[in-house]
Coordinates of C-alpha atoms in Angstrom, one line a residue:
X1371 CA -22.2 -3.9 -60.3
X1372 CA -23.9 -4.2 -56.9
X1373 CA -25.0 -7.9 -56.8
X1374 CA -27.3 -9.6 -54.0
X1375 CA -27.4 -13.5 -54.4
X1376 CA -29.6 -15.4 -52.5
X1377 CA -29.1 -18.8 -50.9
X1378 CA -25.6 -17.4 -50.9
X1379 CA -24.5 -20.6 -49.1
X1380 CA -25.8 -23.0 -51.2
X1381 CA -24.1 -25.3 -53.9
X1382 CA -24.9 -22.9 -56.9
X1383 CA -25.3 -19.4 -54.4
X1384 CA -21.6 -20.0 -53.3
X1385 CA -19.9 -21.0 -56.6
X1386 CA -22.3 -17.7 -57.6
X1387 CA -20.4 -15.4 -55.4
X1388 CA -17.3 -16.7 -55.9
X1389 CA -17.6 -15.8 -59.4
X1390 CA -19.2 -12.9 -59.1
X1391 CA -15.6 -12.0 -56.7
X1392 CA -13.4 -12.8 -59.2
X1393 CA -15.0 -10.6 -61.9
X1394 CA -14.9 -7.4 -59.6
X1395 CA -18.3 -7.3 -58.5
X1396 CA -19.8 -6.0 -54.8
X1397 CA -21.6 -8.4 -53.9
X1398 CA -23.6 -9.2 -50.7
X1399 CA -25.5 -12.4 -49.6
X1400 CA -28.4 -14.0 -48.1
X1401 CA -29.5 -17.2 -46.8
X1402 CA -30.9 -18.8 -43.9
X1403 CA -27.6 -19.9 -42.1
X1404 CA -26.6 -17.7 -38.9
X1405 CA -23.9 -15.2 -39.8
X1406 CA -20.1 -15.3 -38.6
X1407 CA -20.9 -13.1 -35.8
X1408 CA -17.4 -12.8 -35.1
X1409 CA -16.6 -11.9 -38.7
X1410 CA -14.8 -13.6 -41.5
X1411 CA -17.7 -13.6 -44.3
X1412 CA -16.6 -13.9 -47.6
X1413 CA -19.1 -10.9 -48.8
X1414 CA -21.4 -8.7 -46.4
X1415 CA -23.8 -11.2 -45.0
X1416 CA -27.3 -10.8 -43.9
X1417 CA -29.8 -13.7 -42.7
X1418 CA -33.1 -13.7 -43.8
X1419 CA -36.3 -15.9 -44.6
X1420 CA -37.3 -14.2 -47.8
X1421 CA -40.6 -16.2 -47.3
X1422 CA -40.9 -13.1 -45.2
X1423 CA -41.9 -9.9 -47.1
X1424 CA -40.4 -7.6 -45.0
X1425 CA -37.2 -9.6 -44.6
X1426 CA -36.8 -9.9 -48.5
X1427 CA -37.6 -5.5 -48.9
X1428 CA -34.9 -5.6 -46.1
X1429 CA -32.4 -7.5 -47.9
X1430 CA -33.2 -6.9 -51.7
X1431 CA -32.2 -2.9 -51.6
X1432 CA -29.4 -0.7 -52.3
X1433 CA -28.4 -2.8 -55.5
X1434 CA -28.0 -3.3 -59.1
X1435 CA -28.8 -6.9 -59.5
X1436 CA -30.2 -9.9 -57.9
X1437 CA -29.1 -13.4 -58.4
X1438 CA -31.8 -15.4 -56.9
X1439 CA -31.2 -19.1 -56.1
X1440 CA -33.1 -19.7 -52.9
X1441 CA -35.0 -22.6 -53.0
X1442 CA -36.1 -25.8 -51.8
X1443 CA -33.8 -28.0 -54.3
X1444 CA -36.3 -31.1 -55.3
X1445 CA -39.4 -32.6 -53.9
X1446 CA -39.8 -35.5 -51.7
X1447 CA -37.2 -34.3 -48.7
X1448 CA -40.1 -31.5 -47.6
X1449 CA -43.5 -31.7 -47.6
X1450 CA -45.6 -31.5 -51.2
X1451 CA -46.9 -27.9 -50.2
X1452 CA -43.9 -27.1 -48.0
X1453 CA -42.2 -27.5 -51.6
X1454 CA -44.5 -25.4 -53.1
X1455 CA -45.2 -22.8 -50.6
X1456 CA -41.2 -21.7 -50.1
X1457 CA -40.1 -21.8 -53.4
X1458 CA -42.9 -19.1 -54.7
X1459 CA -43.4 -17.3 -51.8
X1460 CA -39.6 -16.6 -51.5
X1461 CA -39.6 -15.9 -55.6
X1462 CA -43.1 -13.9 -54.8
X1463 CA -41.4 -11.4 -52.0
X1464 CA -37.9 -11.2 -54.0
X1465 CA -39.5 -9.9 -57.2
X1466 CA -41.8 -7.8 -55.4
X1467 CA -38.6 -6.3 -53.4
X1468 CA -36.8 -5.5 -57.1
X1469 CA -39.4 -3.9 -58.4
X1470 CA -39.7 -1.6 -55.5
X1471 CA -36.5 -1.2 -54.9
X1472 CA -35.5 -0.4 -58.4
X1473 CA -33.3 -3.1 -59.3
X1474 CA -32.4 -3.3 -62.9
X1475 CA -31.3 -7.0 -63.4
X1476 CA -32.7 -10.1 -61.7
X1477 CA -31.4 -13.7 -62.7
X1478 CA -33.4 -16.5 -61.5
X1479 CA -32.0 -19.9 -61.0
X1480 CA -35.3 -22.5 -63.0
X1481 CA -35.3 -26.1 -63.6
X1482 CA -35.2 -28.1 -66.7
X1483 CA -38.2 -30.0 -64.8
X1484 CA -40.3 -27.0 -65.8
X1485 CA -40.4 -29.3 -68.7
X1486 CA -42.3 -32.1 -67.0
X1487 CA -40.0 -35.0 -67.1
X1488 CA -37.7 -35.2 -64.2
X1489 CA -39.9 -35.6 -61.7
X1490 CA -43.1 -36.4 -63.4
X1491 CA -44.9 -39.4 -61.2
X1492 CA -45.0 -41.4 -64.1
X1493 CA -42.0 -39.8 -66.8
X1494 CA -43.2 -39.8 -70.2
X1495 CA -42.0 -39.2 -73.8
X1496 CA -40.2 -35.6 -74.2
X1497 CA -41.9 -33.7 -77.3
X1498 CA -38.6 -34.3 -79.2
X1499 CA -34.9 -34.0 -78.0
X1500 CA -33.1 -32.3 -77.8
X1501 CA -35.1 -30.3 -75.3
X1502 CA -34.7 -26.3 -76.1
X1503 CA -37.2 -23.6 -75.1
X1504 CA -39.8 -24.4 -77.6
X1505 CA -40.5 -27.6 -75.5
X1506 CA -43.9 -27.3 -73.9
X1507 CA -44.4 -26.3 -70.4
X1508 CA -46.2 -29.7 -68.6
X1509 CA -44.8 -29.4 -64.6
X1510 CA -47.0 -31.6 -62.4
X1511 CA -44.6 -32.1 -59.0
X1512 CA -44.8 -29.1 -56.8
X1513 CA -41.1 -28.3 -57.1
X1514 CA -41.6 -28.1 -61.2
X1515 CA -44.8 -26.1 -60.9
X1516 CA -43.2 -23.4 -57.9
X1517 CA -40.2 -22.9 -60.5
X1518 CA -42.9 -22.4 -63.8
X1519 CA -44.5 -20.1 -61.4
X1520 CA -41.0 -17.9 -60.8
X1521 CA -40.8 -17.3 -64.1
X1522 CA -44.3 -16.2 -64.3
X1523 CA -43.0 -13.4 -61.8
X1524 CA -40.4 -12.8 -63.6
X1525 CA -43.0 -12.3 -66.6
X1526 CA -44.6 -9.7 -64.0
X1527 CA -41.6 -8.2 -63.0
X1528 CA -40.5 -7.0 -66.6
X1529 CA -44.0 -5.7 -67.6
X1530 CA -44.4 -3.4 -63.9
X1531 CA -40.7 -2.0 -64.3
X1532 CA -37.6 -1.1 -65.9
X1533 CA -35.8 -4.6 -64.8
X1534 CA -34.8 -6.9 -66.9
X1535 CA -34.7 -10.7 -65.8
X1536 CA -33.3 -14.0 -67.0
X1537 CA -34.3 -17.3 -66.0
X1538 CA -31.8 -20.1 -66.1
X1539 CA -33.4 -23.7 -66.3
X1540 CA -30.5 -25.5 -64.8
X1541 CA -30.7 -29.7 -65.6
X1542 CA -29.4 -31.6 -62.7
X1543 CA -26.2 -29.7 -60.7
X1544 CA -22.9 -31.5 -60.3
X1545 CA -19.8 -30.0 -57.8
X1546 CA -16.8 -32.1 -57.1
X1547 CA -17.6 -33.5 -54.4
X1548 CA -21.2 -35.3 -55.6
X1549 CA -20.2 -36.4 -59.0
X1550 CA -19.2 -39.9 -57.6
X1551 CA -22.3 -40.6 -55.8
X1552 CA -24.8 -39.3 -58.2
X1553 CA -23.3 -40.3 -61.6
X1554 CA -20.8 -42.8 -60.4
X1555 CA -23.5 -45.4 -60.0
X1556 CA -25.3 -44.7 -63.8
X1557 CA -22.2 -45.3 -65.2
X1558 CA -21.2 -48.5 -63.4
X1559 CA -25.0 -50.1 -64.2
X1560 CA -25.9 -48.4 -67.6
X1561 CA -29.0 -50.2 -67.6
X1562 CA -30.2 -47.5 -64.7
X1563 CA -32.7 -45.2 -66.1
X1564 CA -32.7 -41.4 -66.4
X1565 CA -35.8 -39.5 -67.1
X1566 CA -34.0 -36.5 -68.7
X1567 CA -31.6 -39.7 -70.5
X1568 CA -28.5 -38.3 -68.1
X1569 CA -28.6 -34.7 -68.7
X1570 CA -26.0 -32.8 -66.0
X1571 CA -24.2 -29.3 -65.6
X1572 CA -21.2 -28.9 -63.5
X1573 CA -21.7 -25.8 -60.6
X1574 CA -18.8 -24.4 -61.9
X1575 CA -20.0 -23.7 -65.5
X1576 CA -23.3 -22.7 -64.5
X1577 CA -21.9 -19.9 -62.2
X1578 CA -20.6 -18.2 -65.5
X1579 CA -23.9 -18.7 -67.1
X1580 CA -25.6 -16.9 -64.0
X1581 CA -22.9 -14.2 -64.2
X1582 CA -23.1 -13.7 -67.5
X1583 CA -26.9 -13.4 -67.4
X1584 CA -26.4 -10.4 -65.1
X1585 CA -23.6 -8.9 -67.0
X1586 CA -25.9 -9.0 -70.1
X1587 CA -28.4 -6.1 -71.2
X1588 CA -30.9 -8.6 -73.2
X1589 CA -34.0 -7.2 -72.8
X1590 CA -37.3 -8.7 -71.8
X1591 CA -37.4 -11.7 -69.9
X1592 CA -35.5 -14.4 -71.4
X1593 CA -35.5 -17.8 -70.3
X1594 CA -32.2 -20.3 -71.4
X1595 CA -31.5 -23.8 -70.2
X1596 CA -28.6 -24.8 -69.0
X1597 CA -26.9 -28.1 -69.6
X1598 CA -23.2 -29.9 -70.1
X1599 CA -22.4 -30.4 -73.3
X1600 CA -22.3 -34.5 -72.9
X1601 CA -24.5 -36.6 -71.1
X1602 CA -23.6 -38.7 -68.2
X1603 CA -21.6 -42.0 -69.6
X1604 CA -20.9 -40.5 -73.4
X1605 CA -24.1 -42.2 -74.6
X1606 CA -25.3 -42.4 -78.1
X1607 CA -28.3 -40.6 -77.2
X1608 CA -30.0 -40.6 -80.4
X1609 CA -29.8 -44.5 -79.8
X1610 CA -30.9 -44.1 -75.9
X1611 CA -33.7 -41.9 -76.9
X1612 CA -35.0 -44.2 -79.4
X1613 CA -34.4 -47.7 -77.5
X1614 CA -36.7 -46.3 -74.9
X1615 CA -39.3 -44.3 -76.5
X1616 CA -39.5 -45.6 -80.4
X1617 CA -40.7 -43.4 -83.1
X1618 CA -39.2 -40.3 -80.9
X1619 CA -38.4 -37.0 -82.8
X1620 CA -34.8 -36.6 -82.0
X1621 CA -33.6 -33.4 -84.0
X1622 CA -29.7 -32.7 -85.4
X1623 CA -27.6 -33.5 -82.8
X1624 CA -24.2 -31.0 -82.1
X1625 CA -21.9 -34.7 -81.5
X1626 CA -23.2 -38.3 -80.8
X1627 CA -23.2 -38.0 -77.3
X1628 CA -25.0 -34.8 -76.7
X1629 CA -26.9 -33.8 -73.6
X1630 CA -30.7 -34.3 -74.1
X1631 CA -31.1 -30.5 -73.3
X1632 CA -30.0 -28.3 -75.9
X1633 CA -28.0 -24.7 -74.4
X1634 CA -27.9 -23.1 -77.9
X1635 CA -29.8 -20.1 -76.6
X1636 CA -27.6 -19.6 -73.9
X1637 CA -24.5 -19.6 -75.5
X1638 CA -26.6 -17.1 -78.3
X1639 CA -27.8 -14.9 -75.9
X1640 CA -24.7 -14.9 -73.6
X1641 CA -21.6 -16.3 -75.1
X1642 CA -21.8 -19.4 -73.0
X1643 CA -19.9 -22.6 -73.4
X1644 CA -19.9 -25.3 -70.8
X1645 CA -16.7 -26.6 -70.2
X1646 CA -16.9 -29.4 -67.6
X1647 CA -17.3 -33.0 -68.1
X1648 CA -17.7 -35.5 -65.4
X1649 CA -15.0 -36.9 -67.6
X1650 CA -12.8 -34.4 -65.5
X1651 CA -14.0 -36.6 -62.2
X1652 CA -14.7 -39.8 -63.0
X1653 CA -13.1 -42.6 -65.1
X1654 CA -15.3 -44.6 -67.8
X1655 CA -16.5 -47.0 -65.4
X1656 CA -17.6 -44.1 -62.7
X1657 CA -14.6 -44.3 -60.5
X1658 CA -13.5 -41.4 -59.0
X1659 CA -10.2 -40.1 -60.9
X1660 CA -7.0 -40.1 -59.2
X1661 CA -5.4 -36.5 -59.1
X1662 CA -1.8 -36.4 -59.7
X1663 CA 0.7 -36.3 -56.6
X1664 CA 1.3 -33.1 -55.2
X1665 CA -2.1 -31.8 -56.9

């Protein structure tokens, strides 16, 4: 297939193309960095704001499929309505450029936050755990509410043409290099708190999820979350859960220390299984693991 991914150079958007590579895909990028002008991209590149409409009908032609993850990442490092603004204009002018453009798959990197926990002002009680896709919708931070709004477009999208879209509510993104600075310190102090109680998925294995969204024919508009299949530290969560929020409905859990956001319709839909752990990075007390001489 003829694949576009956008925010090609970002965490997920390169481990994206990688994959896409390595299962004998064209694939082209986009971001916002300056090309290689004296070559040496990995795919064929083009830079482009896709806030833009007209830079997003340049880009978003010619091909089967769009991967989209351009975004803003979180809140708090851009402006409230900076936040906002980017992250559904960009999803506006992308969608708008598939449909046009006669695109017949579009995969849209979402949030678990679309949820309303990870970065509610105030984080309250899930409706049970562990979270699926029956969870209600309750986004109040601008990030949350610009991703709830993407796959509103995608909603759009389905109903004006003959693309199909997923949307993949990724929980909070680990590569190699920022496992020991973002879970190293929850497992050294286990007393830190975690709105979504340590939920995580490695880059690598949400890559294949993206990939095998596009590769898929489900029909519709689908949305999936996306989550290891541990939490952070091997916690009892069923204990965690409860210690925190008492009288919590926590439902039949796959193994005691399952993540708090259940990828059961993923792996239905799509035949995926995460396989990374940050056991593969860091030791029990959050260390960074040795690799073995020579590796």
């Amino acid at each position: 297939m003829r694949v576009l991914v956008t925010g090609s150079r970002g965490q997920v958007g390169r481990a994206v193309v990688d994959r896409l590579l390595a299962g004998g895909h064209d694939v082209r990028g986009t971001d916002l960095g300056p090309p290689a002008y004296a070559g040496g991209e990995a795919v064929p590149y083009v830079r482009a704001d896709l806030t833009d409409a007209g830079q997003a009908a340049a880009v978003v032609r010619d091909v089967d499929a769009v991967v989209h993850t351009a975004a803003l990442p979180r809140p708090g490092l851009d402006p409230d309505h900076v936040v906002f603004g980017v992250n559904t204009a960009a999803a506006f002018a992308v969608v708008d450029a598939a449909a046009r453009s006669g695109v017949r798959r579009f995969v849209a990197l979402s949030s678990d936050s679309v949820a309303g926990i990870t970065w509610a002002a105030v984080p309250g009680p899930p409706a049970f755990l562990p979270i699926d896709e029956g969870h209600p919708d309750r986004p109040e931070d601008p990030y949350a509410l610009s991703k709830q709004v993407g796959e509103l477009l995608c909603d759009a999208l389905v109903r004006r043409s003959a693309c199909t879209a997923v949307s993949v509510r990724a929980t909070w993104v680990m590569t190699p290099d920022t496992y020991a600075g973002n879970l190293g310190p929850l497992l050294r102090d286990r007393s830190l708190p975690s709105p979504m109680f340590w939920s995580y998925v490695d880059v690598a294995d949400l890559a294949d999820l993206l990939v095998l969204a596009v590769e898929a024919d489900t029909p519709g508009h689908e949305v999936v979350y996306a989550a290891a299949a541990d939490n952070a530290g091997g916690r009892d969560l069923r204990a965690e859960a409860l210690a925190v929020h008492p009288g919590l409905e926590v439902r039949p859990l796959d193994r005691p220390d399952a993540s708090a956001i259940s990828s059961a319709k993923a792996s239905r839909l799509f035949g995926w299984t995460p396989r990374r752990s940050w056991r593969d990075h860091l030791t029990e007390d959050g260390r960074p693991r040795q690799l073995p001489s020579g590796a």
